[in-house]
Amino acid sequence: MRDYRKEYAMKLRTAAEAVQAIKSGDRIVLPLGCGEPPALLEAMAARRDELEGVIVDQMLPLRKYTYMQEGMEKHFRHNSWFISGASRQGVNQGRMDFTPNFFHEAPRIYRDFVPVDVVMAVVSPMDKHGYFSLGVSVDYTSTVARLAKTLIVEVNEHMPRTHGESFIHISEVDYIVEHNEPLITLPPQELSEADKAIGAYIAELIEDGSTIQLGIGSMPNAVAQMLLDKKCLGIHSEMLTDSMVDLVEAGAVDNSVKSIHPGKIVGSFAVGTQRLYDFLDDNPMIEMHPVSYTNDPYVIAMNNKMVAINATVEVDLLGQCASESIGTYQYSGTGGQVDFIRGAERSPGGKGIICLHSTAKGGTVSKIVPALQPGAVVTTSKNEVNYVVTEYGVAQLKGKSARERALALINIAHPDFRAELRKEAERRNLL
């Protein structure tokens, strides 16, 4: 068997040495979330006086690194493909950019429209066959890593080795940097009574033998807790979370009746606690694939009884969902919501579910509204929304007239706002 250790040693660099490959005007692409390489990013920032006009693309940055700080825009301009707490302020101030996209199209956009100069990513240690694993961040990274002129990997012993299409061979790598630190963790959020009520309503819609997609946050966690007694569930999801570990350990998820990838949990990236990362490590049940596959609505629709569960910010009386902005304030991004709603609604026996708390700001504002706030981005259109769930019930919208939709949504609004919503619907001749 070929020994790759010599090749590894030849490509090994310090972080400061490796980032010398970055030139002014380059476009750098980073993996989503926990795949972002801290040592390389800080070494890159240390070169700021030598660099101008470097664009750094990333979906869902989890840390605000030095290069993202105010005053660095001449040297580095961060471009979020999905806004997070690390980039939200910068984007809304105009210091950072935001690229609208459907998540499943991200690999194709890079392949066909956006040239990639450098990719920097965290990987697991090399195995005896010369392969590194992208671990928890396969997403679009597995594609751009092979498109980039220069690929730099940051080897971290804490990165799980995941199966599926997560592997990068040493022959594809230009420079290797070693840096060990625990991955970023996101602890589960505490569940409110509203979360639990929403979870219970959604659980009633999910049959045994369904394949599910869940995101992160209190509402998806509540749904998972209500599914622990279900049977033969499967998982096909862009994101893998701690709540999915709960479902496996309870026996609710065994993937036994999945119509594609039977016996396997299919995902593209993972963010959670160390418990989740330990569960993923070298686990043959897990297959990580690029989002061009996991989030392709046609692939999603191949799962029988596919149930997609996604949260939104605001819903109007026609069913339009603003899931990524609050008025003109850009809060997040489209992500995979539309991908999974479209796929689930085309699945045999599938269901696309949108969930939200009925109110915001301590109960003073209704999140079911006569019309979306001016400037709000419509993420999921009225024609694609089917089930909307709040703590007050379920509104099923497919096949419903505008009048019927308005009535159904008013019925699941907070009681304090129903009279006002009805009055406004009447004014607009919806009722």
Coordinates of C-alpha atoms in Angstrom, one line a residue:
M1 CA 0.0 0.0 0.0
R2 CA 1.3 3.4 -0.9
D3 CA 2.5 5.5 1.9
Y4 CA 1.2 9.1 1.7
R5 CA 3.1 10.5 4.6
K6 CA 5.9 11.8 2.5
E7 CA 3.5 13.7 0.3
Y8 CA 1.8 15.0 3.4
A9 CA 5.1 16.3 4.8
M10 CA 5.9 18.0 1.5
K11 CA 2.6 19.9 1.6
L12 CA 2.7 20.8 5.3
R13 CA 3.0 24.5 6.1
T14 CA 2.4 26.9 8.9
A15 CA -0.8 28.9 8.6
A16 CA 1.2 32.0 7.8
E17 CA 3.1 30.2 5.0
A18 CA -0.1 28.7 3.5
V19 CA -2.0 32.0 3.2
Q20 CA 0.8 33.5 1.1
A21 CA -1.1 31.8 -1.7
I22 CA -3.8 34.5 -1.4
K23 CA -3.4 37.5 -3.7
S24 CA -5.2 40.8 -3.9
G25 CA -8.5 40.5 -5.7
D26 CA -8.9 36.8 -5.0
R27 CA -12.2 35.2 -4.2
I28 CA -12.0 32.8 -1.3
V29 CA -14.7 30.3 -0.4
L30 CA -15.1 28.9 3.1
P31 CA -17.3 26.0 4.2
L32 CA -20.5 26.4 6.1
G33 CA -20.4 26.8 9.8
C34 CA -18.0 24.4 11.7
G35 CA -15.9 23.9 8.6
E36 CA -14.5 27.4 8.8
P37 CA -10.7 27.3 9.4
P38 CA -9.8 29.6 12.4
A39 CA -6.0 29.4 12.1
L40 CA -6.0 30.2 8.4
L41 CA -8.5 33.0 8.7
E42 CA -6.5 34.7 11.4
A43 CA -3.3 34.3 9.5
M44 CA -5.0 35.8 6.4
A45 CA -6.1 38.8 8.5
A46 CA -2.6 39.3 9.7
R47 CA -1.6 39.9 6.0
R48 CA -4.2 42.7 5.6
D49 CA -1.7 45.4 4.8
E50 CA -0.5 43.3 1.8
L51 CA -3.9 42.6 0.4
E52 CA -6.8 44.5 -1.1
G53 CA -10.1 43.6 -2.6
V54 CA -10.2 40.0 -1.3
I55 CA -13.8 38.6 -1.4
V56 CA -14.6 35.9 1.2
D57 CA -17.7 33.8 0.5
Q58 CA -19.4 31.7 3.1
M59 CA -22.8 30.4 4.0
L60 CA -23.7 30.8 7.7
P61 CA -20.5 32.1 9.4
L62 CA -20.4 31.1 13.0
R63 CA -17.7 33.3 14.3
K64 CA -16.8 37.0 13.7
Y65 CA -13.2 36.7 12.7
T66 CA -10.7 39.6 12.5
Y67 CA -11.1 40.0 8.8
M68 CA -14.9 40.7 9.3
Q69 CA -14.3 43.6 11.7
E70 CA -15.3 47.1 10.8
G71 CA -12.5 48.9 9.0
M72 CA -11.3 45.8 7.2
E73 CA -13.5 46.3 4.1
K74 CA -10.6 47.7 1.9
H75 CA -8.7 44.5 2.4
F76 CA -11.5 41.8 2.9
R77 CA -15.2 41.9 2.0
H78 CA -17.2 39.2 3.5
N79 CA -20.1 37.9 1.3
S80 CA -22.7 35.8 3.2
W81 CA -24.8 33.3 1.3
F82 CA -26.9 32.9 4.5
I83 CA -26.6 35.6 7.1
S84 CA -25.9 34.7 10.7
G85 CA -25.3 36.6 13.9
A86 CA -21.6 37.0 12.9
S87 CA -22.5 38.8 9.6
R88 CA -26.0 40.3 10.2
Q89 CA -24.9 43.7 11.4
G90 CA -22.2 44.0 8.7
V91 CA -24.6 43.1 5.9
N92 CA -27.3 45.6 7.1
Q93 CA -24.7 48.3 7.5
G94 CA -23.5 47.7 3.9
R95 CA -20.0 46.7 5.0
M96 CA -20.6 43.1 3.9
D97 CA -22.4 41.6 1.0
F98 CA -25.3 39.0 0.7
T99 CA -25.8 36.7 -2.3
P100 CA -29.4 35.5 -2.7
N101 CA -29.6 31.8 -3.7
F102 CA -31.5 28.5 -3.4
F103 CA -29.1 26.4 -1.3
H104 CA -29.2 23.4 -3.7
E105 CA -27.9 25.7 -6.5
A106 CA -24.8 26.9 -4.7
P107 CA -22.5 24.3 -6.2
R108 CA -23.8 25.0 -9.7
I109 CA -23.5 28.8 -9.2
Y110 CA -19.8 28.4 -8.4
R111 CA -19.3 25.9 -11.3
D112 CA -21.0 28.1 -13.9
F113 CA -20.9 31.7 -12.8
V114 CA -18.5 32.5 -10.0
P115 CA -14.8 31.7 -10.3
V116 CA -13.1 30.3 -7.2
D117 CA -9.5 31.2 -6.5
V118 CA -8.9 29.7 -3.0
V119 CA -10.8 27.3 -0.8
M120 CA -9.8 26.9 2.8
A121 CA -11.5 24.2 4.9
V122 CA -11.2 22.2 8.1
V123 CA -10.8 18.5 7.5
S124 CA -10.3 15.3 9.6
P125 CA -6.9 13.7 9.8
M126 CA -5.7 11.9 6.7
D127 CA -6.4 8.1 6.6
K128 CA -4.0 5.4 5.4
H129 CA -5.4 5.7 1.9
G130 CA -4.6 9.5 1.7
Y131 CA -8.1 10.8 2.2
F132 CA -9.3 13.6 4.4
S133 CA -13.0 14.0 5.3
L134 CA -14.8 17.3 5.2
G135 CA -16.7 16.0 8.2
V136 CA -19.6 18.2 9.2
S137 CA -19.4 20.6 6.2
V138 CA -19.8 18.8 2.9
D139 CA -22.5 21.3 1.7
Y140 CA -21.0 23.1 -1.4
T141 CA -17.4 22.6 -0.2
S142 CA -16.9 19.3 -1.8
T143 CA -17.7 21.0 -5.2
V144 CA -15.7 24.2 -4.8
A145 CA -12.7 22.4 -3.4
R146 CA -12.3 20.8 -6.8
L147 CA -13.0 24.0 -8.7
A148 CA -10.5 26.2 -6.8
K149 CA -7.1 27.1 -8.2
T150 CA -5.7 26.5 -4.7
L151 CA -7.0 24.2 -1.9
I152 CA -5.7 24.7 1.6
V153 CA -6.9 22.3 4.3
E154 CA -6.6 22.8 8.1
V155 CA -6.3 19.4 9.7
N156 CA -8.1 19.2 13.0
E157 CA -8.3 16.0 15.0
H158 CA -11.7 17.1 16.4
M159 CA -13.3 17.1 13.0
P160 CA -15.5 13.9 12.7
R161 CA -14.7 11.6 9.8
T162 CA -18.0 11.3 8.0
H163 CA -19.0 8.9 5.2
G164 CA -20.7 9.5 1.9
E165 CA -19.3 12.1 -0.5
S166 CA -17.2 13.9 2.1
F167 CA -13.7 12.8 1.0
I168 CA -10.8 14.9 -0.4
H169 CA -7.6 13.1 -1.5
I170 CA -4.2 14.4 -0.7
S171 CA -3.4 14.6 -4.4
E172 CA -6.1 17.3 -4.7
V173 CA -4.7 19.4 -1.9
D174 CA -2.1 22.2 -2.4
Y175 CA -1.2 23.0 1.3
I176 CA -1.8 21.4 4.6
V177 CA -1.9 23.2 8.0
E178 CA -2.4 21.5 11.3
H179 CA -4.5 23.2 14.0
N180 CA -6.4 21.4 16.7
E181 CA -9.3 23.0 18.6
P182 CA -12.8 21.8 19.5
L183 CA -15.5 22.6 16.9
I184 CA -18.0 25.3 17.6
T185 CA -20.9 23.9 19.5
L186 CA -24.5 25.2 19.7
P187 CA -26.4 23.9 22.8
P188 CA -30.1 23.0 22.4
Q189 CA -32.5 25.9 23.1
E190 CA -34.9 25.6 26.0
L191 CA -38.4 24.8 24.9
S192 CA -41.3 27.2 25.6
E193 CA -44.9 26.1 26.0
A194 CA -45.6 27.6 22.5
D195 CA -42.8 25.4 21.1
K196 CA -44.2 22.3 22.7
A197 CA -47.7 23.1 21.4
I198 CA -46.3 23.6 17.9
G199 CA -44.3 20.4 18.2
A200 CA -47.4 18.4 19.2
Y201 CA -49.5 19.8 16.2
I202 CA -46.8 18.9 13.8
A203 CA -46.2 15.4 15.2
E204 CA -49.9 14.7 14.5
L205 CA -49.2 15.3 10.8
I206 CA -46.3 12.9 10.7
E207 CA -47.1 9.2 10.0
D208 CA -45.0 6.2 11.0
G209 CA -42.6 5.5 8.1
S210 CA -42.2 9.1 7.1
T211 CA -38.9 10.7 6.1
I212 CA -38.3 14.0 7.8
Q213 CA -36.2 17.2 7.5
L214 CA -35.6 19.3 10.5
G215 CA -33.6 22.5 11.1
I216 CA -32.1 23.9 14.2
G217 CA -33.8 25.9 16.9
S218 CA -36.5 25.5 19.6
M219 CA -39.4 24.6 17.3
P220 CA -37.6 21.8 15.4
N221 CA -36.3 20.5 18.7
A222 CA -39.9 20.5 20.1
V223 CA -41.1 18.6 17.0
A224 CA -38.4 15.9 17.5
Q225 CA -39.3 15.5 21.2
M226 CA -42.9 14.8 20.1
L227 CA -41.7 12.1 17.6
L228 CA -39.9 9.9 20.1
D229 CA -42.7 7.3 20.0
K230 CA -43.0 7.1 16.2
K231 CA -41.9 4.1 14.3
C232 CA -39.7 3.6 11.2
L233 CA -38.9 7.2 10.6
G234 CA -36.1 8.2 8.2
I235 CA -34.0 11.4 7.9
H236 CA -33.1 13.2 4.7
S237 CA -32.1 16.7 5.7
E238 CA -29.7 19.4 4.7
M239 CA -28.7 19.8 8.4
L240 CA -28.1 17.2 11.0
T241 CA -28.8 18.2 14.6
D242 CA -28.7 16.8 18.2
S243 CA -32.5 16.2 18.1
M244 CA -31.9 13.6 15.4
V245 CA -29.5 11.7 17.7
D246 CA -32.4 11.6 20.3
L247 CA -34.7 10.1 17.6
V248 CA -32.1 7.4 16.7
E249 CA -31.5 6.5 20.3
A250 CA -35.2 6.3 21.1
G251 CA -35.7 3.9 18.1
A252 CA -38.0 6.3 16.3
V253 CA -35.5 6.7 13.5
D254 CA -34.2 3.6 11.9
N255 CA -34.4 4.5 8.2
S256 CA -35.7 1.0 7.5
V257 CA -38.5 2.0 5.0
K258 CA -36.9 4.9 3.2
S259 CA -37.5 4.7 -0.5
I260 CA -34.0 6.0 -1.3
H261 CA -30.9 5.4 0.8
P262 CA -32.6 2.8 3.1
G263 CA -30.9 2.4 6.4
K264 CA -29.0 5.7 6.0
I265 CA -29.4 9.2 7.4
V266 CA -28.7 11.6 4.6
G267 CA -27.4 15.1 5.3
S268 CA -25.1 17.8 4.0
F269 CA -23.8 19.7 7.1
A270 CA -24.1 19.5 10.9
V271 CA -24.1 22.0 13.7
G272 CA -24.8 21.1 17.4
T273 CA -23.1 19.8 20.5
Q274 CA -20.1 17.5 20.9
R275 CA -22.6 14.7 21.4
L276 CA -23.7 15.2 17.8
Y277 CA -20.2 15.3 16.4
D278 CA -19.3 12.1 18.3
F279 CA -22.4 10.4 16.9
L280 CA -21.4 11.4 13.3
D281 CA -17.7 10.2 13.6
D282 CA -17.1 7.2 11.4
N283 CA -20.8 6.2 11.7
P284 CA -21.8 4.0 8.7
M285 CA -25.4 5.1 9.2
I286 CA -24.5 8.6 8.2
E287 CA -24.1 9.7 4.5
M288 CA -23.0 13.3 3.9
H289 CA -23.7 14.6 0.3
P290 CA -23.4 17.9 -1.5
V291 CA -26.4 20.2 -1.3
S292 CA -26.8 19.8 -5.0
Y293 CA -28.0 16.3 -4.2
T294 CA -29.6 16.5 -0.7
N295 CA -31.5 19.7 -1.5
D296 CA -32.5 19.0 -5.1
P297 CA -36.3 19.1 -4.9
Y298 CA -36.5 16.2 -7.3
V299 CA -34.3 14.0 -5.1
I300 CA -36.2 15.1 -2.0
A301 CA -39.5 14.1 -3.8
M302 CA -38.1 10.6 -4.3
N303 CA -38.6 10.0 -0.5
N304 CA -42.0 8.6 0.2
K305 CA -43.9 10.5 2.9
M306 CA -41.3 13.2 2.9
V307 CA -42.1 15.8 5.6
A308 CA -40.2 19.1 5.6
I309 CA -40.5 21.3 8.6
N310 CA -39.2 24.9 8.4
A311 CA -39.7 28.1 10.4
T312 CA -40.7 31.5 9.1
V313 CA -40.8 35.1 10.5
E314 CA -44.1 36.3 9.2
V315 CA -47.1 35.0 7.1
D316 CA -49.7 37.1 5.4
L317 CA -53.4 36.2 4.9
L318 CA -52.7 34.6 1.5
G319 CA -50.0 32.4 2.9
Q320 CA -46.9 34.2 1.7
C321 CA -44.0 33.5 4.0
A322 CA -41.2 36.0 4.8
S323 CA -38.6 33.8 6.3
E324 CA -35.4 35.7 5.9
S325 CA -36.1 39.4 6.4
I326 CA -38.0 41.7 8.8
G327 CA -39.2 44.3 6.5
T328 CA -36.0 45.6 4.8
Y329 CA -33.8 44.2 7.5
Q330 CA -32.0 41.1 6.1
Y331 CA -32.0 38.6 8.9
S332 CA -30.9 35.3 7.4
G333 CA -31.4 33.8 3.9
T334 CA -33.5 31.4 1.8
G335 CA -31.3 28.4 2.7
G336 CA -33.0 25.2 2.0
Q337 CA -36.6 26.1 2.9
V338 CA -37.9 26.4 -0.6
D339 CA -35.9 23.3 -1.8
F340 CA -37.5 21.1 0.9
I341 CA -41.0 22.6 0.7
R342 CA -41.0 22.0 -3.1
G343 CA -39.6 18.5 -2.7
A344 CA -41.9 17.4 0.1
E345 CA -45.0 18.6 -1.7
R346 CA -44.1 16.5 -4.7
S347 CA -43.3 13.4 -2.6
P348 CA -45.9 10.6 -2.5
G349 CA -47.7 11.3 0.7
G350 CA -45.4 14.2 1.5
K351 CA -46.1 17.3 3.5
G352 CA -44.5 20.7 3.5
I353 CA -44.9 22.4 6.9
I354 CA -44.1 26.0 7.9
C355 CA -44.2 26.8 11.6
L356 CA -44.0 30.0 13.6
H357 CA -44.9 31.5 17.0
S358 CA -48.2 33.4 16.7
T359 CA -46.6 36.6 18.2
A360 CA -43.3 38.4 18.6
K361 CA -42.0 41.1 20.9
G362 CA -43.5 39.7 24.1
G363 CA -46.9 39.1 22.5
T364 CA -47.3 42.7 21.3
V365 CA -47.0 41.9 17.6
S366 CA -48.9 39.3 15.5
K367 CA -46.7 37.2 13.2
I368 CA -49.8 36.4 11.1
V369 CA -50.4 39.7 9.3
P370 CA -52.8 41.2 6.7
A371 CA -49.8 42.0 4.5
L372 CA -46.1 41.5 4.9
Q373 CA -44.1 44.5 6.1
P374 CA -42.9 46.8 3.3
G375 CA -39.7 45.5 1.8
A376 CA -40.1 42.0 3.3
V377 CA -38.6 39.3 1.1
V378 CA -41.1 36.5 0.2
T379 CA -39.2 33.3 0.7
T380 CA -41.9 30.7 0.1
S381 CA -44.7 31.8 -2.1
K382 CA -48.4 31.5 -1.5
N383 CA -48.6 28.9 -4.2
E384 CA -46.1 26.6 -2.5
V385 CA -47.2 26.8 1.1
N386 CA -49.5 24.1 2.3
Y387 CA -49.5 23.6 6.1
V388 CA -48.9 26.5 8.5
V389 CA -48.7 25.7 12.2
T390 CA -48.7 28.0 15.3
E391 CA -49.3 27.1 18.9
Y392 CA -53.0 27.6 18.2
G393 CA -53.3 25.0 15.5
V394 CA -52.8 24.0 11.9
A395 CA -54.0 25.8 8.7
Q396 CA -54.0 23.7 5.6
L397 CA -53.9 26.0 2.5
K398 CA -53.4 23.9 -0.6
G399 CA -56.6 24.1 -2.7
K400 CA -58.1 26.8 -0.6
S401 CA -59.4 30.1 -2.0
A402 CA -58.1 33.4 -0.8
R403 CA -61.1 33.7 1.5
E404 CA -60.6 30.2 2.9
R405 CA -56.9 30.8 3.4
A406 CA -57.6 34.0 5.3
L407 CA -60.1 32.3 7.6
A408 CA -57.8 29.4 8.3
L409 CA -54.8 31.6 9.1
I410 CA -56.9 33.9 11.3
N411 CA -58.0 30.9 13.3
I412 CA -54.5 30.0 14.2
A413 CA -53.4 33.6 15.0
H414 CA -53.2 34.7 18.6
P415 CA -56.7 35.3 19.9
D416 CA -55.8 38.9 20.8
F417 CA -55.3 39.7 17.1
R418 CA -58.0 37.7 15.4
A419 CA -60.6 40.5 15.5
E420 CA -58.2 43.0 14.0
L421 CA -57.1 40.5 11.3
R422 CA -60.7 39.8 10.4
K423 CA -61.5 43.5 10.2
E424 CA -58.5 44.1 7.9
A425 CA -59.5 41.0 5.8
E426 CA -63.0 42.4 5.3
R427 CA -61.6 45.8 4.4
R428 CA -59.6 44.1 1.6
N429 CA -62.6 42.1 0.5
L430 CA -61.0 38.8 1.5
L431 CA -64.0 38.0 3.8

